[in-house]
mmCIF file of C-alpha atoms in Angstrom:
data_model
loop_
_atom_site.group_PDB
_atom_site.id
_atom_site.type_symbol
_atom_site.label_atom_id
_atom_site.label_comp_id
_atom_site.label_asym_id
_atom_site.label_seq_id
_atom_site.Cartn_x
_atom_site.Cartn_y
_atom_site.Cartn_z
ATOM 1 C CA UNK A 148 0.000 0.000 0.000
ATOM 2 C CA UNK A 149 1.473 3.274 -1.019
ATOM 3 C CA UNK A 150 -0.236 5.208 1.790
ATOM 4 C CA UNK A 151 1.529 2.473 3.917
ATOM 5 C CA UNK A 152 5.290 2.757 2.829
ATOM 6 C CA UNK A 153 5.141 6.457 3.006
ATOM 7 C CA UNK A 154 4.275 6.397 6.817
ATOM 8 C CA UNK A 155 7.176 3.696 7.431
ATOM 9 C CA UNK A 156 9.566 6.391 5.349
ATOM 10 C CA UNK A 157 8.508 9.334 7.414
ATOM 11 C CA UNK A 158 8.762 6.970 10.409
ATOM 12 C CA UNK A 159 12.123 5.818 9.989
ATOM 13 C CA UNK A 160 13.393 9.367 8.885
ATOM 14 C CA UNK A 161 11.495 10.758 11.911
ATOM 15 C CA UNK A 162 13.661 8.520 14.086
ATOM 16 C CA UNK A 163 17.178 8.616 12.454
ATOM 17 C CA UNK A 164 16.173 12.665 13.430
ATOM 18 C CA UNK A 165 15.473 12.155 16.714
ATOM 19 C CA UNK A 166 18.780 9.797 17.205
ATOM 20 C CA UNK A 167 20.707 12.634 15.014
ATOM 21 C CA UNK A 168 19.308 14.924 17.184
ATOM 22 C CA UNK A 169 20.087 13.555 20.736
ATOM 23 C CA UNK A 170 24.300 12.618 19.495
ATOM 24 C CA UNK A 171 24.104 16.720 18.452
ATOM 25 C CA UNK A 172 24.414 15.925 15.141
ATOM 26 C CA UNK A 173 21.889 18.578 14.268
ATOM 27 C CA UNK A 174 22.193 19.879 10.529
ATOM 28 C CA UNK A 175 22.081 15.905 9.907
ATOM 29 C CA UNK A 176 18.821 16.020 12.101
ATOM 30 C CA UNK A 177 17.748 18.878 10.058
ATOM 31 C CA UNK A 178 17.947 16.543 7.301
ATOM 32 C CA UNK A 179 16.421 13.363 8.357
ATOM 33 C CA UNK A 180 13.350 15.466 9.600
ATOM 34 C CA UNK A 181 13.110 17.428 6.171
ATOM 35 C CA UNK A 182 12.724 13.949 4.401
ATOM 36 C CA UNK A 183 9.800 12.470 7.006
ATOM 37 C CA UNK A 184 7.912 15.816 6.321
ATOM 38 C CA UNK A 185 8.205 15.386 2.554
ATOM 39 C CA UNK A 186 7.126 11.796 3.122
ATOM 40 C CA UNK A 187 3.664 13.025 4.615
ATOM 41 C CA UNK A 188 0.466 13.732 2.067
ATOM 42 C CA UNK A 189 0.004 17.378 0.702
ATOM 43 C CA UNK A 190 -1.391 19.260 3.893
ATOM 44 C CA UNK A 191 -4.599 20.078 1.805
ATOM 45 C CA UNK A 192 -5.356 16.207 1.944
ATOM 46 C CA UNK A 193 -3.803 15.598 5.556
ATOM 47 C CA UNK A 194 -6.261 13.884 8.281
ATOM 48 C CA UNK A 195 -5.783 15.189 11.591
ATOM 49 C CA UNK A 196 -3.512 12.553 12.433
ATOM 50 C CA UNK A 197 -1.517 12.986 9.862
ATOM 51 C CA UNK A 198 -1.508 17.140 10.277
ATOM 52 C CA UNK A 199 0.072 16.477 14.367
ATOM 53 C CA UNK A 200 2.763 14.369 12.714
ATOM 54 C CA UNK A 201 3.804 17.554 10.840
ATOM 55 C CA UNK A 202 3.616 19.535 13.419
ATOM 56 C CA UNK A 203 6.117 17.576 15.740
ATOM 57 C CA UNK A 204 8.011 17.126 12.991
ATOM 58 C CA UNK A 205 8.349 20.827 12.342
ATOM 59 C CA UNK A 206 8.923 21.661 16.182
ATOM 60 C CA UNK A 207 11.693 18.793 16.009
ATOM 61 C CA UNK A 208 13.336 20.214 13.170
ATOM 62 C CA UNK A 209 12.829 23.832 15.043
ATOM 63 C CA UNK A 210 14.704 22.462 17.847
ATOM 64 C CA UNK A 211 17.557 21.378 15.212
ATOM 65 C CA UNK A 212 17.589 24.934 13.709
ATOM 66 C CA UNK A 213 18.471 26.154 17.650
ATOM 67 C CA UNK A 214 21.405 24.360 18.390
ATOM 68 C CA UNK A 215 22.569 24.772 14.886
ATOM 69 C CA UNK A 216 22.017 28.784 15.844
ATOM 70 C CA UNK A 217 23.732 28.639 19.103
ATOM 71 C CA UNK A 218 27.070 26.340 17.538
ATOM 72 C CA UNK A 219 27.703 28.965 14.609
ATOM 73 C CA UNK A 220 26.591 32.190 17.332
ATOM 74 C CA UNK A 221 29.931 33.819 16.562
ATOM 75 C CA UNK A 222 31.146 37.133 15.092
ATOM 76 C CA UNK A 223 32.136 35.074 12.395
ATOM 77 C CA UNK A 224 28.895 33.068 11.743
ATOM 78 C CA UNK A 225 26.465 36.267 12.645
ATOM 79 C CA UNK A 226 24.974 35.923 9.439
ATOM 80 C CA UNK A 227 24.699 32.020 9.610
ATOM 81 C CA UNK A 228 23.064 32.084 13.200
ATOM 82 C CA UNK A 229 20.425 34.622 11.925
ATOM 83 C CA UNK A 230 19.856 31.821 8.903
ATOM 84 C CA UNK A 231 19.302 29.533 11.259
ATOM 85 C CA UNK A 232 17.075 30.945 13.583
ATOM 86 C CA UNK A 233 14.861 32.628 10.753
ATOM 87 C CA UNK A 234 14.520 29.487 9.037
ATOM 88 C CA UNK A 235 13.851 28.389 13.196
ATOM 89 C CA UNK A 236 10.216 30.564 13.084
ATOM 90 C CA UNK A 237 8.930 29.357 9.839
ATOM 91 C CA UNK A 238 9.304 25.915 11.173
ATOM 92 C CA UNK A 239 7.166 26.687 14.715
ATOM 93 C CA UNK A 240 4.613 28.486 12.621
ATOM 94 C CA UNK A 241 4.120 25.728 10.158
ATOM 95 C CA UNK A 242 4.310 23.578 13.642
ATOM 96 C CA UNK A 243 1.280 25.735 15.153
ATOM 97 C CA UNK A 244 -0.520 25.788 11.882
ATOM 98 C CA UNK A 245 -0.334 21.688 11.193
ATOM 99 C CA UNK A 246 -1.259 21.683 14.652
ATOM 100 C CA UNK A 247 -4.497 23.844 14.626
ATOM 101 C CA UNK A 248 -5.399 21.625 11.757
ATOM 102 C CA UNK A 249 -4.999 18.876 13.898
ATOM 103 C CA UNK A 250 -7.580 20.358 16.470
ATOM 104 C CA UNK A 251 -4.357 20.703 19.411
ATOM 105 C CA UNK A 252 -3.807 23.818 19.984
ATOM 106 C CA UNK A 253 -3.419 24.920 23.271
ATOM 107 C CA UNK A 254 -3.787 21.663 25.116
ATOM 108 C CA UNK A 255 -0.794 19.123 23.561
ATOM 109 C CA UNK A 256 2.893 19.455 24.663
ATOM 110 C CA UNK A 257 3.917 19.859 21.106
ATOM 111 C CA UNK A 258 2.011 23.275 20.876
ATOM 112 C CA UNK A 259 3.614 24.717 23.548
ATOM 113 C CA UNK A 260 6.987 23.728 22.794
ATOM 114 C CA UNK A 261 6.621 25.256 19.259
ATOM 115 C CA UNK A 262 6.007 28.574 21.077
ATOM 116 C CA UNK A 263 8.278 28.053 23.111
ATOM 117 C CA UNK A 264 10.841 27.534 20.286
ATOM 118 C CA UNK A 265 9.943 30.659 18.331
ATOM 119 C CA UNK A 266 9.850 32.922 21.304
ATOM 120 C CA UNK A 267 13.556 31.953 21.635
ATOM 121 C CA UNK A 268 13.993 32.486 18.542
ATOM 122 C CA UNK A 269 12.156 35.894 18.212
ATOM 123 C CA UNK A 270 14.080 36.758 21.295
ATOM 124 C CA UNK A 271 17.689 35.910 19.829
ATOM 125 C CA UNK A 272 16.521 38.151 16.752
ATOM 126 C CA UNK A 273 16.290 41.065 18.871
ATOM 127 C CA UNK A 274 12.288 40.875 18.662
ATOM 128 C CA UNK A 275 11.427 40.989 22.326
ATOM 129 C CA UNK A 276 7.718 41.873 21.856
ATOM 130 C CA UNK A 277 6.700 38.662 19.607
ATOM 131 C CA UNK A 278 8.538 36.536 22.290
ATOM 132 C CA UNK A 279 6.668 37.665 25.306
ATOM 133 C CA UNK A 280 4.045 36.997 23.148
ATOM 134 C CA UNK A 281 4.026 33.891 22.312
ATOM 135 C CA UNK A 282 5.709 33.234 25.795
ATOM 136 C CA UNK A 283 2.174 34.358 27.269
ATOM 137 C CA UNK A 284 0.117 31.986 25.527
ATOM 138 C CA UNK A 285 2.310 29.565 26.610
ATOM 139 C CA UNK A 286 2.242 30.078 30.359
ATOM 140 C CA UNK A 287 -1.543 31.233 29.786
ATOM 141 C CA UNK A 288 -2.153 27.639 27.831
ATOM 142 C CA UNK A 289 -0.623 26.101 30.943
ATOM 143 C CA UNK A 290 -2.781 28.483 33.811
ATOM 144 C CA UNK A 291 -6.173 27.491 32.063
ATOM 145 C CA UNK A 292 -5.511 23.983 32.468
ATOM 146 C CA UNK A 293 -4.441 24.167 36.015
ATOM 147 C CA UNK A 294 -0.717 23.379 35.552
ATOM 148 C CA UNK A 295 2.196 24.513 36.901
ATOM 149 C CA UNK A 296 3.696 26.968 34.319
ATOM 150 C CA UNK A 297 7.188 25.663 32.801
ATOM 151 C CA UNK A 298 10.086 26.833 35.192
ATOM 152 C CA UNK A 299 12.062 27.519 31.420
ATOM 153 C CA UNK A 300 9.148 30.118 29.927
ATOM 154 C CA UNK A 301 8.490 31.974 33.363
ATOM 155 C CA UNK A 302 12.250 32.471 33.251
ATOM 156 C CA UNK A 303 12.345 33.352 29.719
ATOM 157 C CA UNK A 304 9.186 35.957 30.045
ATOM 158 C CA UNK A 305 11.275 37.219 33.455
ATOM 159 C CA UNK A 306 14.564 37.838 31.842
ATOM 160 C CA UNK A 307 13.035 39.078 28.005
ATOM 161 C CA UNK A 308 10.843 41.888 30.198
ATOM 162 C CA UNK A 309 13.839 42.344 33.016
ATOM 163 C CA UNK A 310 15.798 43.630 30.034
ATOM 164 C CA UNK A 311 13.704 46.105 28.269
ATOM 165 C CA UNK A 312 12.180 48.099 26.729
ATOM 166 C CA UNK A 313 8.572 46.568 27.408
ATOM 167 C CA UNK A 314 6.108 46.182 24.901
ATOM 168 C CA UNK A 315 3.177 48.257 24.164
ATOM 169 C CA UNK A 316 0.183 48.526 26.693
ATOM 170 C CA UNK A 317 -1.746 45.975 25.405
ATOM 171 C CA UNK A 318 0.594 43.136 25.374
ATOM 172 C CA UNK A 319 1.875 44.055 28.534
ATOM 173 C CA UNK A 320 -2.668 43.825 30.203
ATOM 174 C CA UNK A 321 -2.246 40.073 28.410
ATOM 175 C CA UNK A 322 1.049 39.482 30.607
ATOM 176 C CA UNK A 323 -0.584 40.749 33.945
ATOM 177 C CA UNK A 324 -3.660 38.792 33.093
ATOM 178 C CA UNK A 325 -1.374 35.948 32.720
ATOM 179 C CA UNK A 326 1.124 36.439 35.638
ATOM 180 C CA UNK A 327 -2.232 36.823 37.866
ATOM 181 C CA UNK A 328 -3.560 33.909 36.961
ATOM 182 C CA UNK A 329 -0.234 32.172 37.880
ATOM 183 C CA UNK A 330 -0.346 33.812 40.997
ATOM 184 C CA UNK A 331 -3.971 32.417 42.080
ATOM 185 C CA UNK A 332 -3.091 29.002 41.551
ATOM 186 C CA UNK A 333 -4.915 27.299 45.397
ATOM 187 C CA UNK A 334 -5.510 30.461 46.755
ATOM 188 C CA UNK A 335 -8.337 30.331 48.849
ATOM 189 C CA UNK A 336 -11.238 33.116 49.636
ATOM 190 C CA UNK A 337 -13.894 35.059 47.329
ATOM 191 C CA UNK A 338 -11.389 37.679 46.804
ATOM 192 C CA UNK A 339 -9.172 35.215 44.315
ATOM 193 C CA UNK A 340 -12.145 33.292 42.925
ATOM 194 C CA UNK A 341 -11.868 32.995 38.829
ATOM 195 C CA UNK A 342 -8.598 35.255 39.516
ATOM 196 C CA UNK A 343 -7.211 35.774 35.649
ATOM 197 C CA UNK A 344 -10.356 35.873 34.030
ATOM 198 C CA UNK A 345 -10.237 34.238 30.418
ATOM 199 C CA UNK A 346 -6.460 33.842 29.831
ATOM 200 C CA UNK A 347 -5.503 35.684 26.531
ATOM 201 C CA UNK A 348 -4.517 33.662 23.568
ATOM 202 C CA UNK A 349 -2.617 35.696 20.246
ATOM 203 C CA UNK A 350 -4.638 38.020 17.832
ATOM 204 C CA UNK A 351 -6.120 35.409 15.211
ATOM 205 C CA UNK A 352 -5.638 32.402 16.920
ATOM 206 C CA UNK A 353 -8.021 30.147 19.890
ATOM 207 C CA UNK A 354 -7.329 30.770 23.470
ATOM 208 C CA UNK A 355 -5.183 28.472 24.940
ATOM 209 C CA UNK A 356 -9.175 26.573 26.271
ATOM 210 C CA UNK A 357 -12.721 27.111 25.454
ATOM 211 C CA UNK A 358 -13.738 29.405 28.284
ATOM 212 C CA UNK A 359 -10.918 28.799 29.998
ATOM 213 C CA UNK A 360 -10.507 30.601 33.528
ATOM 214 C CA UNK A 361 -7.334 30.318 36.090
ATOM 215 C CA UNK A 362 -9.410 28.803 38.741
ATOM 216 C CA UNK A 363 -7.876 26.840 41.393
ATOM 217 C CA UNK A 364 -8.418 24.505 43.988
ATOM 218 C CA UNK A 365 -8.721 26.095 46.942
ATOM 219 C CA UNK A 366 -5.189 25.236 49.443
ATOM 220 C CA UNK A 367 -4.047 22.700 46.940
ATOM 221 C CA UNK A 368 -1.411 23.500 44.051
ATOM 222 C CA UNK A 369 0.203 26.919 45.824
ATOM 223 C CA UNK A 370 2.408 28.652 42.828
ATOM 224 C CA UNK A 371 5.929 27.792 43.316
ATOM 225 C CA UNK A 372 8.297 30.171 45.634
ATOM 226 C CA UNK A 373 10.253 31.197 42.617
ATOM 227 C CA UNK A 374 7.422 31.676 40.152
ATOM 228 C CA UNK A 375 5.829 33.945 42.868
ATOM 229 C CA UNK A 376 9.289 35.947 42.920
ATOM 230 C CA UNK A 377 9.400 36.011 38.946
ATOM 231 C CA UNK A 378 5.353 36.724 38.863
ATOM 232 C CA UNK A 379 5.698 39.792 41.175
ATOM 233 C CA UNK A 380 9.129 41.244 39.985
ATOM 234 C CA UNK A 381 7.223 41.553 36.533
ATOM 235 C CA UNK A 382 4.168 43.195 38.296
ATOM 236 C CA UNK A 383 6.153 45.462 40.142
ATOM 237 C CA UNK A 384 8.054 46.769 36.701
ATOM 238 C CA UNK A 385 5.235 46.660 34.781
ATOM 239 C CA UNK A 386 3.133 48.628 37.128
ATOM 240 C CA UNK A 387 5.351 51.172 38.354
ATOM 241 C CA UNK A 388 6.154 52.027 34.285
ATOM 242 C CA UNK A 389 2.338 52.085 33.574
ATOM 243 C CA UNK A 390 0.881 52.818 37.050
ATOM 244 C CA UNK A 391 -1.585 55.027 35.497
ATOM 245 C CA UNK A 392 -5.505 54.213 36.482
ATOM 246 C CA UNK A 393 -6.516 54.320 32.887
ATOM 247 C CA UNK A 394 -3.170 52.207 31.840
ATOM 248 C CA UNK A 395 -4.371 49.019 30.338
ATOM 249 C CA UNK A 396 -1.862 46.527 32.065
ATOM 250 C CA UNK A 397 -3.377 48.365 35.241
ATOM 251 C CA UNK A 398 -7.067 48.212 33.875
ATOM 252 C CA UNK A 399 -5.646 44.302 33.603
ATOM 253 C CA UNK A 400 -4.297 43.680 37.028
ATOM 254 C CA UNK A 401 -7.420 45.229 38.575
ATOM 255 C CA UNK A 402 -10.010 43.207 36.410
ATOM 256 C CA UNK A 403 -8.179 40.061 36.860
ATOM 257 C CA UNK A 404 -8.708 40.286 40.865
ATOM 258 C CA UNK A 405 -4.884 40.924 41.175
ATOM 259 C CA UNK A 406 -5.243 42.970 44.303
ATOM 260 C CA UNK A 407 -7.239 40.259 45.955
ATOM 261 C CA UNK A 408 -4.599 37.880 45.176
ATOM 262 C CA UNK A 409 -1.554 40.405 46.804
ATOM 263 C CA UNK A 410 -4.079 40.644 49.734
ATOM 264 C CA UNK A 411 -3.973 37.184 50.102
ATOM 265 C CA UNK A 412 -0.309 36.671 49.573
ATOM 266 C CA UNK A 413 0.461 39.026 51.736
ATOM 267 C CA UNK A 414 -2.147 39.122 54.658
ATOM 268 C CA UNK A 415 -1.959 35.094 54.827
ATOM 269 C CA UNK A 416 0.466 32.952 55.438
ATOM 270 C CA UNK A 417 -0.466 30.176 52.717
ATOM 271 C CA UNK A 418 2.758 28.681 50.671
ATOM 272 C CA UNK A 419 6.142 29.051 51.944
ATOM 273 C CA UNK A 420 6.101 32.435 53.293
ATOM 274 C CA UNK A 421 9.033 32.534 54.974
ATOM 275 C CA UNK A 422 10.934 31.417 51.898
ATOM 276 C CA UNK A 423 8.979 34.155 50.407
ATOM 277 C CA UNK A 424 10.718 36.991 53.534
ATOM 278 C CA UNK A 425 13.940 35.728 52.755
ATOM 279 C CA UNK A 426 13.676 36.169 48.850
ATOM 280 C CA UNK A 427 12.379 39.917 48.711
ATOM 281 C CA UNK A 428 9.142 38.523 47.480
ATOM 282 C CA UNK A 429 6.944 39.989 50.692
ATOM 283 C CA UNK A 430 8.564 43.268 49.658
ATOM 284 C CA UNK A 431 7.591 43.364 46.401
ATOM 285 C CA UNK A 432 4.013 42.555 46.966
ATOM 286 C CA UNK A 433 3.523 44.888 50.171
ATOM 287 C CA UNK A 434 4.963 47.879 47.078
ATOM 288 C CA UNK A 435 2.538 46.547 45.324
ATOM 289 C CA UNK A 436 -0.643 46.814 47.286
ATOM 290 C CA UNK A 437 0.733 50.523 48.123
ATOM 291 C CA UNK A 438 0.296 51.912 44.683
ATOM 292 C CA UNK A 439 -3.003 54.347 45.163
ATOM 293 C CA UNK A 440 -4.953 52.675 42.272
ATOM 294 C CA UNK A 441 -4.203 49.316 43.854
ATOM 295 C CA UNK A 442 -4.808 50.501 47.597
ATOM 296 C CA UNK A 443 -7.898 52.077 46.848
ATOM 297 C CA UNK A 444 -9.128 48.230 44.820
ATOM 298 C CA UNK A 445 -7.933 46.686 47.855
ATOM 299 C CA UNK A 446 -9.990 48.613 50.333
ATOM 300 C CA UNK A 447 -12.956 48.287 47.806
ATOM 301 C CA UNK A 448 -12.715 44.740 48.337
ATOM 302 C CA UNK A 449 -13.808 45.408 52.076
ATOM 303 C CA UNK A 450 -11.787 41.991 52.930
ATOM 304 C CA UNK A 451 -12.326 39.947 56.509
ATOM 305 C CA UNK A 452 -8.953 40.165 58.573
ATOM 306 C CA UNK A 453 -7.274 37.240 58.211
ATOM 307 C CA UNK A 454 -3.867 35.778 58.219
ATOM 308 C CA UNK A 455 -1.432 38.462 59.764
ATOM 309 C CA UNK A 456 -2.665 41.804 58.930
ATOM 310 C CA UNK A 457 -6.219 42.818 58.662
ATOM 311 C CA UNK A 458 -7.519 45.243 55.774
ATOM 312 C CA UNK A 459 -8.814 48.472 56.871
ATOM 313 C CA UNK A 460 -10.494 51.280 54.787
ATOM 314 C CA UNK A 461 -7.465 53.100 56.100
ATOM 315 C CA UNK A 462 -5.275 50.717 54.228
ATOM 316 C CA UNK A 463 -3.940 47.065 53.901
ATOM 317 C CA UNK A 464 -2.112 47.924 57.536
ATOM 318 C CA UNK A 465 -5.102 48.525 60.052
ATOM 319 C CA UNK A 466 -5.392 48.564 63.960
ATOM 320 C CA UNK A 467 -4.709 44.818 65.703
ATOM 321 C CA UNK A 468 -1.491 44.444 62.468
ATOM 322 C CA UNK A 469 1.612 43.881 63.140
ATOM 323 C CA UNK A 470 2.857 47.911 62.015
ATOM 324 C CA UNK A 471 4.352 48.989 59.094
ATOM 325 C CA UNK A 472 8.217 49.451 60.805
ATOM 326 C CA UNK A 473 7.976 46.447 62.350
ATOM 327 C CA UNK A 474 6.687 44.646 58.326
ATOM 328 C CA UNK A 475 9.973 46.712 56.952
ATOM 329 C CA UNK A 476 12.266 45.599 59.940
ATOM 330 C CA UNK A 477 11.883 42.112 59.477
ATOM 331 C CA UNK A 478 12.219 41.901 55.564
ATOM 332 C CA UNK A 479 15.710 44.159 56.165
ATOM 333 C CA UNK A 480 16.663 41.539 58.310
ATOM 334 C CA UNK A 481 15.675 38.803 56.324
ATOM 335 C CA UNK A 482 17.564 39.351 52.763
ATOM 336 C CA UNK A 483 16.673 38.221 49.676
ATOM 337 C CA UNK A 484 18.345 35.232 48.741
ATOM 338 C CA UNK A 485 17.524 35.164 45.309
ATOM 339 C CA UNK A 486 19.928 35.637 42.973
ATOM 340 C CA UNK A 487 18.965 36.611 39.613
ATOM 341 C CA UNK A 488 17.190 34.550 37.206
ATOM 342 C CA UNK A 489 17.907 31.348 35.908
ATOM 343 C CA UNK A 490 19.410 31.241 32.522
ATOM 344 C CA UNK A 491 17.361 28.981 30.278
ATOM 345 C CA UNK A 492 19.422 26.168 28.052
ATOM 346 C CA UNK A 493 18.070 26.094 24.821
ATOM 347 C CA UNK A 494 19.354 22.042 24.675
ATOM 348 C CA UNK A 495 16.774 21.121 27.476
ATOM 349 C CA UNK A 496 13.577 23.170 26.096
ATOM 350 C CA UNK A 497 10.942 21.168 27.075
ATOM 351 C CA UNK A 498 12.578 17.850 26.305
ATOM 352 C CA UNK A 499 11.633 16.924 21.974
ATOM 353 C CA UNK A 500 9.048 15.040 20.607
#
């Protein structure tokens, strides 16, 4: 059967890729995965089967185009690296698009690595904002379906914004939505409930789930001490550059019950919160909750005391907390431990397919 012998071609090529691939043999790799994708049907006449076979065959050879980036990164293979990595993004977007055929968007592994892939690659361009972007549908994809985000994108999104300039308002209201929604993961209380809203997906494609919401399960699945540091850091640049009340990524923050979240994180002692002292993160969020536009949500919110401090229409700091010295005292004694971010290797991005 013809049909028959061309799957056992792209099969065999598909593997002599993947064994290319893992003894960093990669332009061979590149090879070996260009002859399984000619070996599938025209896409036209692809079944959805056949249309996710392309797509992790595209990511995989994606992943190839990387490393071959990174080994000819040199002042004397500029122009080769830039090759590489350009010919990197057509291979994720004909990834995403086999894979939207193929009805898995947002949902299988293979999606997200693709994004993942082409935010790196977008990033090593010197295109920061299409890399946060697809970076945020990738964490966002994750936060719908109750996940843990990927310790390698929350570091990429943490070091791409850390390094400026940030992107224009309206990306940055899909990062807070995202970064909120992160945050809420087994928070407990009305004030967090459906924190996130509907998680954004890219202009022109699905969002990362039908109707998808970050909601958690209440005191189960806390958000990671370092995520928590990496979520807030961003909040805390993002916010002080576009504190304005009008500013969509604050417009964001405040529809996506962020302030009920800080309350929480910082009134409660749910998670590691000591970890959290030590690291600066308690800092961060108490800055936070002090911006006016954020203090004045926060007292709308007319929370019950709880945890450590009680809420007050005076302010998060109200009669029977500890003070506001004594909150500053402690975190000067405890320093931040944290170190900087961690720096992502592009040989371990989400394992390959």
């Amino acid at each position: 059967c013809p049909v028959a012998a061309r799957r056992l071609v792209m099969l065999q090529a598909k593997d002599r890729g993947n064994k290319r691939f893992q003894s960093k043999q990669y332009r061979a790799a590149v090879r070996e995965y260009g002859a399984a994708i000619l070996a599938l049907p025209a896409a036209e006449m692809e079944k959805s089967e056949e249309a996710f076979l392309r797509g992790t065959l595209h990511c995989n050879r994606a992943a190839a185009w990387l490393q071959l980036a990174a080994a000819t990164r040199s002042d004397a293979a500029t122009s080769a690296a830039a090759a590489a990595l350009e010919d990197c993004l057509a291979d994720c977007t004909a990834s995403l698009a086999a894979l939207e055929h193929a009805g898995a968007q947002g949902v299988a592994p293979v999606w997200r690595k693709a994004l993942f892939r082409r935010a790196l690659a977008h990033e090593q361009l010197g295109a920061p904002s299409p890399a946060v972007e697809d970076l945020v549908r990738v964490v966002g994809a994750q936060a719908a379906a109750s996940e843990h985000p990927s310790d390698d994108a929350m570091s990429a999104l943490h070091r791409i914004l850390g390094a400026g300039p940030l992107p224009a308002d309206a990306a940055l209201g899909r990062v807070v939505e995202v970064l909120v929604a992160v945050l809420s993961r087994g928070l407990n209380g009305p004030e967090v409930e459906h924190a996130g809203g509907a998680l954004p997906g890219a202009a022109g494609a699905p969002a990362p789930a039908t109707g998808a919401t970050a909601t958690a399960t209440p005191g189960a699945n806390l958000v990671s001490s370092e995520h928590k540091l990496q979520a807030y850091s961003l909040l805390t640049v993002i916010l002080t550059a576009r504190n304005g009340a009008r500013s969509a990524p604050m417009r964001a923050f405040i529809a996506s019950k962020g302030p009920g979240v800080a309350h929480t994180h910082l009134h409660s002692m749910e998670g590691d919160w000591m970890a959290d002292a030590k690291r600066g993160t308690l800092r961060l969020v108490d800055a936070l909750v002090r911006m006016p536009t954020v203090r004045a949500a926060v007292a709308a919110l007319d929370l019950s005391p709880h945890g450590l401090h009680a809420a007050t229409s005076e302010g998060v700091h109200g009669a029977g907390a500890r003070t506001e010295t004594a909150l500053h005292r402690d975190l000067a004694r405890l320093r931040p431990a944290h170190a900087g971010t961690m720096q992502l290797q592009a040989d371990t991005v989400f394992g390959h397919g």
